[in-house]
Amino acid sequence: MARSRAAYEYTEAEDKSMRLGFLLIAAGLLSLLGLGCCWLRPALQERGGGGSANCTVLAVRQLGERFACTFSCGAACRGTARYPCLQVLVRTSRSSVPALLHEDERQLRTNPKCSYIPPCARDDQENSENVTYKQKYWKEKVGSQPFTCYFNQHLRPDDVMLKLTHDETVLLHCFLWPVVTFLVGVLIVVLTICAKSLAVRAEAIKKKKH
């Protein structure tokens, strides 16, 4: 009995392998739990009740109001500049009510009143020129041409997005890598146990022959 127990004792390398496997299993489970609670559930909530539609520009205008942005000019150099507010009003194929267009969900949360936030430059004039260029783009290049936009009738019925931050690829990766980590951990543990079991059987057969 004592010999059998001794035979099944893991070597230092096998013990490290088992620990690594259990560590990967725990990391995979915790990653799934953390992403599900902190990121994936809000992302799915944003997508719930939403969809895509065809949008057509109704009006492009600059408001008199200016908003502050923070620029960086080095490791210890930061400052505040201002930019004009550009609004792009569109009509969607899902509703006749005009909606305000935004670049994505992040821009919508940062400034829900405007359609575009330029890269913040130190010079206010440069920020104004960037906004004016974007205004000409929507007026002259897009014009009345329809384009795909995204909406969420439950959360933001009066706003549409040009692109989604939380698309299917990002959601897939949220599931894929924690699951891969978990499965690799399980595989390491199973292979270590199987290798040890085969080694013990081989040793027992060898002793019987001698």
PDB file of C-alpha atoms in Angstrom:
ATOM      1  CA  MET A   1       0.000   0.000   0.000  1.00  0.00           C
ATOM      2  CA  ALA A   2       2.826   2.372   0.915  1.00  0.00           C
ATOM      3  CA  ARG A   3       4.604   1.528  -2.350  1.00  0.00           C
ATOM      4  CA  SER A   4       1.423   2.298  -4.340  1.00  0.00           C
ATOM      5  CA  ARG A   5       1.079   5.695  -2.653  1.00  0.00           C
ATOM      6  CA  ALA A   6       4.733   6.468  -3.262  1.00  0.00           C
ATOM      7  CA  ALA A   7       4.346   5.537  -6.923  1.00  0.00           C
ATOM      8  CA  TYR A   8       1.543   8.038  -7.344  1.00  0.00           C
ATOM      9  CA  GLU A   9       3.424  10.895  -5.674  1.00  0.00           C
ATOM     10  CA  TYR A  10       4.125  13.646  -8.207  1.00  0.00           C
ATOM     11  CA  THR A  11       7.625  14.777  -8.981  1.00  0.00           C
ATOM     12  CA  GLU A  12       8.581  18.423  -8.645  1.00  0.00           C
ATOM     13  CA  ALA A  13       8.115  19.018 -12.398  1.00  0.00           C
ATOM     14  CA  GLU A  14       4.720  17.285 -12.377  1.00  0.00           C
ATOM     15  CA  ASP A  15       3.665  19.290  -9.341  1.00  0.00           C
ATOM     16  CA  LYS A  16       4.588  22.547 -11.081  1.00  0.00           C
ATOM     17  CA  SER A  17       2.657  21.441 -14.143  1.00  0.00           C
ATOM     18  CA  MET A  18      -0.441  20.725 -12.029  1.00  0.00           C
ATOM     19  CA  ARG A  19      -0.162  24.094 -10.305  1.00  0.00           C
ATOM     20  CA  LEU A  20       0.117  25.844 -13.657  1.00  0.00           C
ATOM     21  CA  GLY A  21      -2.966  24.034 -14.928  1.00  0.00           C
ATOM     22  CA  PHE A  22      -5.055  24.944 -11.879  1.00  0.00           C
ATOM     23  CA  LEU A  23      -3.791  28.536 -12.098  1.00  0.00           C
ATOM     24  CA  LEU A  24      -4.931  28.790 -15.722  1.00  0.00           C
ATOM     25  CA  ILE A  25      -8.311  27.278 -14.853  1.00  0.00           C
ATOM     26  CA  ALA A  26      -8.811  29.817 -12.067  1.00  0.00           C
ATOM     27  CA  ALA A  27      -7.635  32.693 -14.295  1.00  0.00           C
ATOM     28  CA  GLY A  28     -10.056  31.680 -17.048  1.00  0.00           C
ATOM     29  CA  LEU A  29     -13.019  31.470 -14.666  1.00  0.00           C
ATOM     30  CA  LEU A  30     -12.192  34.781 -12.979  1.00  0.00           C
ATOM     31  CA  SER A  31     -11.730  36.484 -16.350  1.00  0.00           C
ATOM     32  CA  LEU A  32     -15.138  35.290 -17.520  1.00  0.00           C
ATOM     33  CA  LEU A  33     -16.732  36.448 -14.282  1.00  0.00           C
ATOM     34  CA  GLY A  34     -14.994  39.833 -14.329  1.00  0.00           C
ATOM     35  CA  LEU A  35     -15.698  40.564 -17.981  1.00  0.00           C
ATOM     36  CA  GLY A  36     -19.282  39.437 -17.629  1.00  0.00           C
ATOM     37  CA  CYS A  37     -19.993  41.718 -14.663  1.00  0.00           C
ATOM     38  CA  CYS A  38     -17.893  44.768 -15.542  1.00  0.00           C
ATOM     39  CA  TRP A  39     -17.872  44.933 -19.335  1.00  0.00           C
ATOM     40  CA  LEU A  40     -19.864  42.331 -21.222  1.00  0.00           C
ATOM     41  CA  ARG A  41     -23.220  42.885 -19.501  1.00  0.00           C
ATOM     42  CA  PRO A  42     -23.175  46.691 -20.071  1.00  0.00           C
ATOM     43  CA  ALA A  43     -22.117  46.111 -23.682  1.00  0.00           C
ATOM     44  CA  LEU A  44     -25.003  43.723 -24.269  1.00  0.00           C
ATOM     45  CA  GLN A  45     -27.377  46.142 -22.597  1.00  0.00           C
ATOM     46  CA  GLU A  46     -26.216  48.848 -25.001  1.00  0.00           C
ATOM     47  CA  ARG A  47     -26.838  46.511 -27.928  1.00  0.00           C
ATOM     48  CA  GLY A  48     -30.187  45.324 -26.597  1.00  0.00           C
ATOM     49  CA  GLY A  49     -33.056  46.997 -28.393  1.00  0.00           C
ATOM     50  CA  GLY A  50     -30.718  48.413 -31.019  1.00  0.00           C
ATOM     51  CA  GLY A  51     -29.949  47.717 -34.626  1.00  0.00           C
ATOM     52  CA  SER A  52     -28.800  49.241 -37.882  1.00  0.00           C
ATOM     53  CA  ALA A  53     -30.634  51.544 -40.267  1.00  0.00           C
ATOM     54  CA  ASN A  54     -30.045  53.725 -43.325  1.00  0.00           C
ATOM     55  CA  CYS A  55     -29.391  57.347 -42.429  1.00  0.00           C
ATOM     56  CA  THR A  56     -29.681  60.475 -44.576  1.00  0.00           C
ATOM     57  CA  VAL A  57     -28.265  63.850 -43.592  1.00  0.00           C
ATOM     58  CA  LEU A  58     -30.910  66.512 -42.940  1.00  0.00           C
ATOM     59  CA  ALA A  59     -28.793  69.375 -41.632  1.00  0.00           C
ATOM     60  CA  VAL A  60     -25.204  70.151 -40.680  1.00  0.00           C
ATOM     61  CA  ARG A  61     -24.624  73.107 -38.394  1.00  0.00           C
ATOM     62  CA  GLN A  62     -22.246  74.618 -35.869  1.00  0.00           C
ATOM     63  CA  LEU A  63     -23.631  75.874 -32.596  1.00  0.00           C
ATOM     64  CA  GLY A  64     -22.347  79.065 -31.014  1.00  0.00           C
ATOM     65  CA  GLU A  65     -21.409  77.104 -27.905  1.00  0.00           C
ATOM     66  CA  ARG A  66     -17.824  75.903 -27.447  1.00  0.00           C
ATOM     67  CA  PHE A  67     -16.641  73.007 -25.332  1.00  0.00           C
ATOM     68  CA  ALA A  68     -13.400  72.391 -23.483  1.00  0.00           C
ATOM     69  CA  CYS A  69     -10.953  69.603 -24.290  1.00  0.00           C
ATOM     70  CA  THR A  70      -7.622  68.617 -22.747  1.00  0.00           C
ATOM     71  CA  PHE A  71      -4.459  68.501 -24.863  1.00  0.00           C
ATOM     72  CA  SER A  72      -1.070  67.009 -24.021  1.00  0.00           C
ATOM     73  CA  CYS A  73       2.235  68.533 -25.119  1.00  0.00           C
ATOM     74  CA  GLY A  74       4.634  66.285 -23.226  1.00  0.00           C
ATOM     75  CA  ALA A  75       5.034  64.123 -20.158  1.00  0.00           C
ATOM     76  CA  ALA A  76       4.317  66.950 -17.705  1.00  0.00           C
ATOM     77  CA  CYS A  77       2.581  69.353 -20.059  1.00  0.00           C
ATOM     78  CA  ARG A  78      -1.199  69.444 -20.241  1.00  0.00           C
ATOM     79  CA  GLY A  79      -3.664  72.204 -20.935  1.00  0.00           C
ATOM     80  CA  THR A  80      -7.207  73.070 -21.925  1.00  0.00           C
ATOM     81  CA  ALA A  81      -8.434  74.276 -25.299  1.00  0.00           C
ATOM     82  CA  ARG A  82     -11.874  74.788 -26.815  1.00  0.00           C
ATOM     83  CA  TYR A  83     -13.661  73.547 -29.930  1.00  0.00           C
ATOM     84  CA  PRO A  84     -16.966  74.497 -31.604  1.00  0.00           C
ATOM     85  CA  CYS A  85     -19.922  72.125 -31.446  1.00  0.00           C
ATOM     86  CA  LEU A  86     -20.856  70.463 -34.738  1.00  0.00           C
ATOM     87  CA  GLN A  87     -24.259  68.845 -35.030  1.00  0.00           C
ATOM     88  CA  VAL A  88     -25.235  66.452 -37.826  1.00  0.00           C
ATOM     89  CA  LEU A  89     -28.960  65.792 -37.892  1.00  0.00           C
ATOM     90  CA  VAL A  90     -30.104  62.720 -39.800  1.00  0.00           C
ATOM     91  CA  ARG A  91     -33.284  60.890 -40.697  1.00  0.00           C
ATOM     92  CA  THR A  92     -33.253  57.118 -40.263  1.00  0.00           C
ATOM     93  CA  SER A  93     -35.161  54.498 -42.224  1.00  0.00           C
ATOM     94  CA  ARG A  94     -36.718  53.358 -38.945  1.00  0.00           C
ATOM     95  CA  SER A  95     -38.196  56.712 -37.900  1.00  0.00           C
ATOM     96  CA  SER A  96     -39.250  60.034 -39.379  1.00  0.00           C
ATOM     97  CA  VAL A  97     -38.069  61.923 -36.284  1.00  0.00           C
ATOM     98  CA  PRO A  98     -34.663  63.626 -36.796  1.00  0.00           C
ATOM     99  CA  ALA A  99     -31.801  62.158 -34.753  1.00  0.00           C
ATOM    100  CA  LEU A 100     -28.387  63.503 -33.759  1.00  0.00           C
ATOM    101  CA  LEU A 101     -25.465  61.583 -35.263  1.00  0.00           C
ATOM    102  CA  HIS A 102     -22.425  60.615 -33.161  1.00  0.00           C
ATOM    103  CA  GLU A 103     -19.124  58.960 -34.070  1.00  0.00           C
ATOM    104  CA  ASP A 104     -19.562  56.109 -31.559  1.00  0.00           C
ATOM    105  CA  GLU A 105     -20.760  55.330 -28.025  1.00  0.00           C
ATOM    106  CA  ARG A 106     -17.598  56.778 -26.476  1.00  0.00           C
ATOM    107  CA  GLN A 107     -18.059  60.128 -28.180  1.00  0.00           C
ATOM    108  CA  LEU A 108     -21.749  60.109 -27.235  1.00  0.00           C
ATOM    109  CA  ARG A 109     -20.888  59.662 -23.566  1.00  0.00           C
ATOM    110  CA  THR A 110     -18.141  62.309 -23.691  1.00  0.00           C
ATOM    111  CA  ASN A 111     -20.284  65.005 -25.309  1.00  0.00           C
ATOM    112  CA  PRO A 112     -23.904  64.043 -26.076  1.00  0.00           C
ATOM    113  CA  LYS A 113     -24.646  67.496 -27.450  1.00  0.00           C
ATOM    114  CA  CYS A 114     -22.237  67.363 -30.427  1.00  0.00           C
ATOM    115  CA  SER A 115     -21.663  65.006 -33.345  1.00  0.00           C
ATOM    116  CA  TYR A 116     -17.878  65.305 -33.514  1.00  0.00           C
ATOM    117  CA  ILE A 117     -15.003  65.881 -31.082  1.00  0.00           C
ATOM    118  CA  PRO A 118     -11.771  66.874 -32.872  1.00  0.00           C
ATOM    119  CA  PRO A 119      -8.323  65.719 -31.724  1.00  0.00           C
ATOM    120  CA  CYS A 120      -7.589  68.314 -29.070  1.00  0.00           C
ATOM    121  CA  ALA A 121      -4.910  70.792 -30.169  1.00  0.00           C
ATOM    122  CA  ARG A 122      -3.427  73.616 -28.128  1.00  0.00           C
ATOM    123  CA  ASP A 123      -4.603  76.225 -30.636  1.00  0.00           C
ATOM    124  CA  ASP A 124      -8.352  76.889 -30.610  1.00  0.00           C
ATOM    125  CA  GLN A 125      -8.155  77.945 -34.259  1.00  0.00           C
ATOM    126  CA  GLU A 126      -6.779  74.536 -35.254  1.00  0.00           C
ATOM    127  CA  ASN A 127      -9.659  72.857 -33.442  1.00  0.00           C
ATOM    128  CA  SER A 128     -12.108  75.101 -35.283  1.00  0.00           C
ATOM    129  CA  GLU A 129     -10.526  74.232 -38.623  1.00  0.00           C
ATOM    130  CA  ASN A 130     -10.821  70.509 -37.887  1.00  0.00           C
ATOM    131  CA  VAL A 131     -14.501  70.914 -37.063  1.00  0.00           C
ATOM    132  CA  THR A 132     -15.073  73.026 -40.205  1.00  0.00           C
ATOM    133  CA  TYR A 133     -13.390  70.335 -42.330  1.00  0.00           C
ATOM    134  CA  LYS A 134     -15.697  67.708 -40.841  1.00  0.00           C
ATOM    135  CA  GLN A 135     -18.670  69.979 -41.514  1.00  0.00           C
ATOM    136  CA  LYS A 136     -17.702  70.293 -45.196  1.00  0.00           C
ATOM    137  CA  TYR A 137     -17.243  66.536 -45.385  1.00  0.00           C
ATOM    138  CA  TRP A 138     -20.828  65.865 -44.268  1.00  0.00           C
ATOM    139  CA  LYS A 139     -22.259  68.638 -46.442  1.00  0.00           C
ATOM    140  CA  GLU A 140     -20.321  68.127 -49.679  1.00  0.00           C
ATOM    141  CA  LYS A 141     -18.991  64.557 -49.745  1.00  0.00           C
ATOM    142  CA  VAL A 142     -21.830  62.742 -48.016  1.00  0.00           C
ATOM    143  CA  GLY A 143     -24.672  65.126 -48.797  1.00  0.00           C
ATOM    144  CA  SER A 144     -27.891  63.227 -49.419  1.00  0.00           C
ATOM    145  CA  GLN A 145     -26.207  59.834 -49.889  1.00  0.00           C
ATOM    146  CA  PRO A 146     -27.599  57.199 -47.481  1.00  0.00           C
ATOM    147  CA  PHE A 147     -25.184  55.465 -45.107  1.00  0.00           C
ATOM    148  CA  THR A 148     -25.428  52.845 -42.385  1.00  0.00           C
ATOM    149  CA  CYS A 149     -25.966  54.038 -38.832  1.00  0.00           C
ATOM    150  CA  TYR A 150     -26.781  52.339 -35.535  1.00  0.00           C
ATOM    151  CA  PHE A 151     -29.401  53.152 -32.932  1.00  0.00           C
ATOM    152  CA  ASN A 152     -30.824  52.017 -29.608  1.00  0.00           C
ATOM    153  CA  GLN A 153     -34.475  52.886 -29.154  1.00  0.00           C
ATOM    154  CA  HIS A 154     -34.515  51.950 -25.462  1.00  0.00           C
ATOM    155  CA  LEU A 155     -31.405  53.756 -24.213  1.00  0.00           C
ATOM    156  CA  ARG A 156     -30.895  56.676 -26.660  1.00  0.00           C
ATOM    157  CA  PRO A 157     -33.958  57.111 -28.897  1.00  0.00           C
ATOM    158  CA  ASP A 158     -32.841  60.565 -30.129  1.00  0.00           C
ATOM    159  CA  ASP A 159     -29.270  59.603 -31.063  1.00  0.00           C
ATOM    160  CA  VAL A 160     -27.642  57.377 -33.683  1.00  0.00           C
ATOM    161  CA  MET A 161     -24.044  56.192 -34.041  1.00  0.00           C
ATOM    162  CA  LEU A 162     -21.849  56.023 -37.088  1.00  0.00           C
ATOM    163  CA  LYS A 163     -20.088  52.924 -35.724  1.00  0.00           C
ATOM    164  CA  LEU A 164     -20.390  50.613 -32.750  1.00  0.00           C
ATOM    165  CA  THR A 165     -17.618  50.343 -30.185  1.00  0.00           C
ATOM    166  CA  HIS A 166     -18.910  46.999 -28.885  1.00  0.00           C
ATOM    167  CA  ASP A 167     -19.183  45.004 -32.082  1.00  0.00           C
ATOM    168  CA  GLU A 168     -19.464  41.240 -32.522  1.00  0.00           C
ATOM    169  CA  THR A 169     -15.681  40.770 -32.827  1.00  0.00           C
ATOM    170  CA  VAL A 170     -15.006  42.432 -29.470  1.00  0.00           C
ATOM    171  CA  LEU A 171     -17.739  40.403 -27.791  1.00  0.00           C
ATOM    172  CA  LEU A 172     -16.325  37.216 -29.318  1.00  0.00           C
ATOM    173  CA  HIS A 173     -12.859  37.943 -27.939  1.00  0.00           C
ATOM    174  CA  CYS A 174     -14.345  38.571 -24.486  1.00  0.00           C
ATOM    175  CA  PHE A 175     -15.536  34.970 -24.487  1.00  0.00           C
ATOM    176  CA  LEU A 176     -12.775  33.377 -26.559  1.00  0.00           C
ATOM    177  CA  TRP A 177      -9.614  34.125 -24.575  1.00  0.00           C
ATOM    178  CA  PRO A 178     -10.911  33.274 -21.072  1.00  0.00           C
ATOM    179  CA  VAL A 179     -12.378  30.028 -22.450  1.00  0.00           C
ATOM    180  CA  VAL A 180      -9.095  29.194 -24.205  1.00  0.00           C
ATOM    181  CA  THR A 181      -7.196  29.870 -20.956  1.00  0.00           C
ATOM    182  CA  PHE A 182      -9.585  27.618 -19.037  1.00  0.00           C
ATOM    183  CA  LEU A 183      -9.345  24.789 -21.583  1.00  0.00           C
ATOM    184  CA  VAL A 184      -5.533  24.976 -21.710  1.00  0.00           C
ATOM    185  CA  GLY A 185      -5.463  24.669 -17.916  1.00  0.00           C
ATOM    186  CA  VAL A 186      -7.777  21.651 -18.008  1.00  0.00           C
ATOM    187  CA  LEU A 187      -5.660  20.074 -20.749  1.00  0.00           C
ATOM    188  CA  ILE A 188      -2.443  20.516 -18.743  1.00  0.00           C
ATOM    189  CA  VAL A 189      -3.996  18.928 -15.643  1.00  0.00           C
ATOM    190  CA  VAL A 190      -5.481  15.998 -17.598  1.00  0.00           C
ATOM    191  CA  LEU A 191      -2.275  15.331 -19.534  1.00  0.00           C
ATOM    192  CA  THR A 192      -0.196  15.441 -16.350  1.00  0.00           C
ATOM    193  CA  ILE A 193      -2.513  12.961 -14.596  1.00  0.00           C
ATOM    194  CA  CYS A 194      -2.583  10.666 -17.646  1.00  0.00           C
ATOM    195  CA  ALA A 195       1.197  10.781 -18.024  1.00  0.00           C
ATOM    196  CA  LYS A 196       1.660   9.942 -14.347  1.00  0.00           C
ATOM    197  CA  SER A 197      -0.867   7.100 -14.556  1.00  0.00           C
ATOM    198  CA  LEU A 198       0.859   5.617 -17.615  1.00  0.00           C
ATOM    199  CA  ALA A 199       4.266   5.930 -15.945  1.00  0.00           C
ATOM    200  CA  VAL A 200       3.000   4.083 -12.859  1.00  0.00           C
ATOM    201  CA  ARG A 201       1.463   1.294 -14.966  1.00  0.00           C
ATOM    202  CA  ALA A 202       4.615   0.974 -17.009  1.00  0.00           C
ATOM    203  CA  GLU A 203       6.659   0.711 -13.816  1.00  0.00           C
ATOM    204  CA  ALA A 204       4.286  -1.936 -12.421  1.00  0.00           C
ATOM    205  CA  ILE A 205       4.493  -4.013 -15.636  1.00  0.00           C
ATOM    206  CA  LYS A 206       8.267  -3.741 -15.620  1.00  0.00           C
ATOM    207  CA  LYS A 207       8.446  -5.006 -12.032  1.00  0.00           C
ATOM    208  CA  LYS A 208       6.179  -7.980 -12.839  1.00  0.00           C
ATOM    209  CA  LYS A 209       8.424  -9.006 -15.735  1.00  0.00           C
ATOM    210  CA  HIS A 210      11.494  -8.942 -13.511  1.00  0.00           C
TER     211      HIS A 210
END
